Short mmCIF file of N, CA and C in Angstrom, two decimals:
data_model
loop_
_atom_site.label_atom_id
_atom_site.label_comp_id
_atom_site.label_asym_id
_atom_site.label_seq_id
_atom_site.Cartn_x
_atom_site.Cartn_y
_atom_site.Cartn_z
N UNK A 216 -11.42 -16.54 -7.15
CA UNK A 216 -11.25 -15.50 -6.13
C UNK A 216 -9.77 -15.33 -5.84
N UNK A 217 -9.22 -14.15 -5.42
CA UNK A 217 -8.18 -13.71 -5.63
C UNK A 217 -7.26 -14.55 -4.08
N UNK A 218 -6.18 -14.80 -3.88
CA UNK A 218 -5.69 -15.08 -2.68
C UNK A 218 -5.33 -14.32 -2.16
N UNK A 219 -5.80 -13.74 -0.82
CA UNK A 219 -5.97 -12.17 -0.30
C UNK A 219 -4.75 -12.06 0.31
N UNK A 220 -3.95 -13.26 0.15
CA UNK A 220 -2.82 -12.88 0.56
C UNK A 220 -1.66 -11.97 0.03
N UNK A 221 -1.65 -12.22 -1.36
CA UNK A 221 -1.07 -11.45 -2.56
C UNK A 221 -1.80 -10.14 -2.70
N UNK A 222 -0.97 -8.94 -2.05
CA UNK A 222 -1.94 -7.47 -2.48
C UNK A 222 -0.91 -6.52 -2.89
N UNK A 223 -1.44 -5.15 -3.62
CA UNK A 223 -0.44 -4.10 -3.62
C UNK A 223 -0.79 -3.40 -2.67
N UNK A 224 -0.16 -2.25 -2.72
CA UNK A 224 -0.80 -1.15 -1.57
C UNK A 224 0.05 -0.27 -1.53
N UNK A 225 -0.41 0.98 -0.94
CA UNK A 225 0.07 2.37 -0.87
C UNK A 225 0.16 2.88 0.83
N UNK A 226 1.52 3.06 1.10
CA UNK A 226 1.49 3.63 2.43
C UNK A 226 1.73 5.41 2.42
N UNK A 227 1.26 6.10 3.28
CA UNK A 227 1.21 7.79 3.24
C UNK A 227 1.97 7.98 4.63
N UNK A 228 2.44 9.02 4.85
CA UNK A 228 2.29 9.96 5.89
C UNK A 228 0.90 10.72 5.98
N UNK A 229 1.66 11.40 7.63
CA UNK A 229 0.33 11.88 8.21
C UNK A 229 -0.37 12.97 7.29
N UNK A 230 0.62 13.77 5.96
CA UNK A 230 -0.14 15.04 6.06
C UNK A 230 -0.07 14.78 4.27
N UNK A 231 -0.20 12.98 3.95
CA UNK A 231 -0.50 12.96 2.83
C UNK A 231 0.41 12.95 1.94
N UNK A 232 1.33 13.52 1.74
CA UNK A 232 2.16 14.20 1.10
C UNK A 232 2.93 13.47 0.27
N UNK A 233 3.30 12.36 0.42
CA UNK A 233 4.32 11.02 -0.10
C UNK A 233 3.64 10.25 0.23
N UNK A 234 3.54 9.71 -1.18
CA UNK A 234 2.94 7.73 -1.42
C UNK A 234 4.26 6.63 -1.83
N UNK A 235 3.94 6.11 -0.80
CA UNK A 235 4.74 4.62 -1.39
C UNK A 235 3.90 3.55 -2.36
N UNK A 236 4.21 2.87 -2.98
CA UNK A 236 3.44 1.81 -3.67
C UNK A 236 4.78 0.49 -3.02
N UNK A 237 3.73 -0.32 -3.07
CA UNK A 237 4.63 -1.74 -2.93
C UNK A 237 3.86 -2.96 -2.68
N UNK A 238 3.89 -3.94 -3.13
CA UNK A 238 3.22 -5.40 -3.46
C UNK A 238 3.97 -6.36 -2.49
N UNK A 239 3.47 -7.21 -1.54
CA UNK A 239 3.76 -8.33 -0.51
C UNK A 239 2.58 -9.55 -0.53
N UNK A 240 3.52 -10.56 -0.25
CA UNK A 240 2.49 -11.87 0.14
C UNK A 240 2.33 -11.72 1.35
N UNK A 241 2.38 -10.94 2.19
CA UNK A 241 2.10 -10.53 3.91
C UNK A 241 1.89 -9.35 3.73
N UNK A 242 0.64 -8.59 3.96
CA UNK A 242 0.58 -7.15 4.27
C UNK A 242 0.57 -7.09 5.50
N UNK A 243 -0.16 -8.12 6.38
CA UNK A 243 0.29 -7.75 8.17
C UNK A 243 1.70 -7.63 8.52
N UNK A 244 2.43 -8.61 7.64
CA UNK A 244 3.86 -8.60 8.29
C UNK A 244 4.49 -7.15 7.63
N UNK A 245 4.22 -6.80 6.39
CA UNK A 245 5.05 -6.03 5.84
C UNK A 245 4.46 -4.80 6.12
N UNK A 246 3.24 -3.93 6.33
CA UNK A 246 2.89 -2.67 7.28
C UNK A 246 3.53 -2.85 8.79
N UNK A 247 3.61 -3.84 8.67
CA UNK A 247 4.47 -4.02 10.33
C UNK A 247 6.07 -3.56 10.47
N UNK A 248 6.88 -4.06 9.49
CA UNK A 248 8.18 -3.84 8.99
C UNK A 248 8.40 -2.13 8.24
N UNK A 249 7.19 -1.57 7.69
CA UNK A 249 7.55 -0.51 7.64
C UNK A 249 7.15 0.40 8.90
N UNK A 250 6.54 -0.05 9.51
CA UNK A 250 5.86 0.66 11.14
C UNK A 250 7.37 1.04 11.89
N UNK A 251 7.92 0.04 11.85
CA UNK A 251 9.33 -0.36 12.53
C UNK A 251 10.41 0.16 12.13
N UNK A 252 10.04 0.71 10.89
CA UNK A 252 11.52 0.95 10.42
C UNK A 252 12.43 0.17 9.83
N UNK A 253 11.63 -1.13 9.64
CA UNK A 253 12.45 -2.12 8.74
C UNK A 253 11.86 -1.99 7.34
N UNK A 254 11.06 -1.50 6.73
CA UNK A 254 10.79 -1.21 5.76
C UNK A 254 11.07 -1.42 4.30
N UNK A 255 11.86 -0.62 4.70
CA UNK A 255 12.84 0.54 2.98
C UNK A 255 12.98 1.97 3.21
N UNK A 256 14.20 2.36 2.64
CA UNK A 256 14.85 3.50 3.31
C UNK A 256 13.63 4.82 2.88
N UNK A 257 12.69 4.56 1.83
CA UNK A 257 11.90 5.52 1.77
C UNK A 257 10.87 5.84 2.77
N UNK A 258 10.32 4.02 3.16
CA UNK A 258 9.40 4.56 3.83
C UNK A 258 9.86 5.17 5.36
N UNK A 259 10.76 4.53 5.77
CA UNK A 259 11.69 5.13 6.51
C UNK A 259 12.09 6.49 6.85
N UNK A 260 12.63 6.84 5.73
CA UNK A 260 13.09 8.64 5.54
C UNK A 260 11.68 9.42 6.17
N UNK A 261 10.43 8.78 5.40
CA UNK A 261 9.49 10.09 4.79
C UNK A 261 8.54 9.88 6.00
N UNK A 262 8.79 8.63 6.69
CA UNK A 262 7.76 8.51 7.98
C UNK A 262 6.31 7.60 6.97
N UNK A 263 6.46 6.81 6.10
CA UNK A 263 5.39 6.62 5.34
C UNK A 263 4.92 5.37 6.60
N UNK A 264 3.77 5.58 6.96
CA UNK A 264 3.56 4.29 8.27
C UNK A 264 1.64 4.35 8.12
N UNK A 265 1.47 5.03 7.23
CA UNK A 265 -0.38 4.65 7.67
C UNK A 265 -0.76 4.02 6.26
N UNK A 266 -1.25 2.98 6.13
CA UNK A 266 -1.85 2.25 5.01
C UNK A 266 -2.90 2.73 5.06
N UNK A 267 -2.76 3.15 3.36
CA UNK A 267 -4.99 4.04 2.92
C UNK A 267 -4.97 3.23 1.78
N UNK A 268 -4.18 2.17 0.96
CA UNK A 268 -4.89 1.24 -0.04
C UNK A 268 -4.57 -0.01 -0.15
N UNK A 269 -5.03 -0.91 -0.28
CA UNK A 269 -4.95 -2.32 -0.60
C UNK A 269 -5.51 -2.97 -1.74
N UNK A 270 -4.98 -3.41 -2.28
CA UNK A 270 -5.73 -4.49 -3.17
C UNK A 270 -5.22 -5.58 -3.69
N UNK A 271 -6.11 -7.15 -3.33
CA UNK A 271 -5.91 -8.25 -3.36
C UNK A 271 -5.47 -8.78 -4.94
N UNK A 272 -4.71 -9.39 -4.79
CA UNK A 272 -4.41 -9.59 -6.77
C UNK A 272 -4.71 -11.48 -6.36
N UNK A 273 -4.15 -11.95 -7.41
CA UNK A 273 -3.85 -13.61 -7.55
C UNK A 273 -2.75 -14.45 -7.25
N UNK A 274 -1.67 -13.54 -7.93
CA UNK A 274 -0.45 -14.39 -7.36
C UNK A 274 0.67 -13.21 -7.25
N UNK A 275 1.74 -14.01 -7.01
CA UNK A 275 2.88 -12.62 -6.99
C UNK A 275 3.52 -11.87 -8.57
N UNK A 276 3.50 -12.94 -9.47
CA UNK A 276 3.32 -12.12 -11.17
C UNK A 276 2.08 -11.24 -10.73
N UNK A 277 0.84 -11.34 -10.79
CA UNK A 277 -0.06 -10.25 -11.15
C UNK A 277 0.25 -9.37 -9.86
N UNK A 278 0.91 -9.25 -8.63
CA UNK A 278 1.04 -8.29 -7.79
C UNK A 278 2.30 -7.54 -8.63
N UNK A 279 3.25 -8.24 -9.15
CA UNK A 279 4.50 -7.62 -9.76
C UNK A 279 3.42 -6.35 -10.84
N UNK A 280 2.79 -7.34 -12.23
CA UNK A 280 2.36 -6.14 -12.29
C UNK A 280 1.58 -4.72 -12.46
N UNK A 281 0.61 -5.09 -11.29
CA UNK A 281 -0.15 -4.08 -10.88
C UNK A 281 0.48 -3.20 -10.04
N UNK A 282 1.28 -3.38 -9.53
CA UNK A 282 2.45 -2.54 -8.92
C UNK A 282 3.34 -1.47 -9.76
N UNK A 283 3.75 -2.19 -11.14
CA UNK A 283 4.29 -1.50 -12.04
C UNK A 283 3.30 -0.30 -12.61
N UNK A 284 1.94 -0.97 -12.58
CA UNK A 284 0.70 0.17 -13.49
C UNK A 284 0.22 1.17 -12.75
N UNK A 285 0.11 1.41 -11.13
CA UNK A 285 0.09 1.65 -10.30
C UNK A 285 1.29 2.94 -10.19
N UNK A 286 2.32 2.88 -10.56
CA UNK A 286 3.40 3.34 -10.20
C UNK A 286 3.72 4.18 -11.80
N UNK A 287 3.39 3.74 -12.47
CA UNK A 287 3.30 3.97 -13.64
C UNK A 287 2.56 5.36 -14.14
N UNK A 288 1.23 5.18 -13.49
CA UNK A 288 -0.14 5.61 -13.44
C UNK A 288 0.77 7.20 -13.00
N UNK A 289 1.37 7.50 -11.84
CA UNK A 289 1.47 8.61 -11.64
C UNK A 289 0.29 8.53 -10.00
N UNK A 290 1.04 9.96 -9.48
CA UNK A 290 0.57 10.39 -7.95
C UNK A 290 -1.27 10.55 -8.04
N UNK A 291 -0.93 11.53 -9.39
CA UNK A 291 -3.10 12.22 -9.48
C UNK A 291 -3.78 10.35 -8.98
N UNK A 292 -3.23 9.32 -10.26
CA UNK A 292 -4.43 8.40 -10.13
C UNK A 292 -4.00 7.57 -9.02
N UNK A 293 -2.83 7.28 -7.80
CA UNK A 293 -2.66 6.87 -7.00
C UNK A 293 -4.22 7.43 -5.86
N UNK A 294 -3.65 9.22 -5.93
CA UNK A 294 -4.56 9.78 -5.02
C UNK A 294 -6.29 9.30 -5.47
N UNK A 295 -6.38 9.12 -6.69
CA UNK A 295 -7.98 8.84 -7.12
C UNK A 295 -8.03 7.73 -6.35
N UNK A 296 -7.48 6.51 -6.86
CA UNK A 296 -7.87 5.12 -6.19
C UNK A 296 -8.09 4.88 -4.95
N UNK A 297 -7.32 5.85 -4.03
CA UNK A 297 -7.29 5.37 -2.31
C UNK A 297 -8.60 6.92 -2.47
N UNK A 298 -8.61 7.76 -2.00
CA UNK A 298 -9.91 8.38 -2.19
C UNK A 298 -11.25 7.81 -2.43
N UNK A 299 -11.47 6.55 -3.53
CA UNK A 299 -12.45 5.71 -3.90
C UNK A 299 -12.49 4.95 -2.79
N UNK A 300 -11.34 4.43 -2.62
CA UNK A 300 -11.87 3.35 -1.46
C UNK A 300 -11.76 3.78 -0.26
N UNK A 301 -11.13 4.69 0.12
CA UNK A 301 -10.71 5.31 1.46
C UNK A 301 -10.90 7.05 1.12
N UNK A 302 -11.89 7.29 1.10
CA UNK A 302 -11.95 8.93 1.04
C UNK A 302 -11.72 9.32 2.22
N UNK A 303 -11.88 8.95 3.83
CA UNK A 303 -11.16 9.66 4.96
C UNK A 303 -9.70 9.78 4.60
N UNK A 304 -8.89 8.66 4.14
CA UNK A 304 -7.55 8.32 4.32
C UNK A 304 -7.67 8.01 5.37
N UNK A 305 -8.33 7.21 5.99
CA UNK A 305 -7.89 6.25 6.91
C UNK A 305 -6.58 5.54 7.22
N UNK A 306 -6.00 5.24 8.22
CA UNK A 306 -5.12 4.40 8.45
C UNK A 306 -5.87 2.52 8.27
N UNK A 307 -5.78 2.21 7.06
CA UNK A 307 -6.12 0.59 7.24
C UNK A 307 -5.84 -0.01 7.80
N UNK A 308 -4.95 -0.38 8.53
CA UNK A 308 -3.92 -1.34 9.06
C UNK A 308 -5.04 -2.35 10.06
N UNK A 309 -5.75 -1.57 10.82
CA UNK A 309 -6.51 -2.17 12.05
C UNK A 309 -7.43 -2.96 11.57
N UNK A 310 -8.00 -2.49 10.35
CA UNK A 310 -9.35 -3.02 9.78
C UNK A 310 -9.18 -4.55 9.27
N UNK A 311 -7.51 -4.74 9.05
CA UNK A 311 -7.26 -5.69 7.71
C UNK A 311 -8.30 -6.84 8.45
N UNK A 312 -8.65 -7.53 7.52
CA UNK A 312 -9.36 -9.05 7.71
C UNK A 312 -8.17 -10.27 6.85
N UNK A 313 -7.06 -9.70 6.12
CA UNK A 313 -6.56 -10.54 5.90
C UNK A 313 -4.85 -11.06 6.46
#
């Protein structure tokens, strides 16, 4: 089983529009740091502050790179994946259990 601590994930703005991708061994701490403005200057700039994907990997190599394939992949299959798991686009953040 994966250590749910190690995840990637995609943060949005409100009207969708810009996806971030980015991989942390803290997603509470690090949706927190981009909430704040400590971030990264993107998520920063673009207002990216509502988490709509997560996913738990194994260690920080396999977060490195599913992050890369992810990013790789292009916006269309970003938008497919969080849609699958989050078709409101929910803001995750509240829900996390990890």
């Amino acid at each position: 089983m994966p250590d749910p601590q190690y995840c990637v994930y995609i943060m949005t703005d409100e009207q969708h529009s810009k996806l971030y991708t980015g991989r942390t061994g803290n997603l509470k701490r690090r949706v927190t740091q981009h909430r704040s403005g400590n971030g990264g200057v993107y998520t920063r700039r673009y207002n990216l502050v509502r988490l709509v994907y997560y996913e738990p990997v194994e260690d920080d190599g396999a977060a490195r790179l599913r992050e890369k394939q992810l990013k790789r992949a292009g916006k269309k299959q970003r938008v497919s994946l969080i849609e699958h798991m989050n078709p409101e686009w929910a803001d995750l953040f509240e829900s996390l259990e990890i």
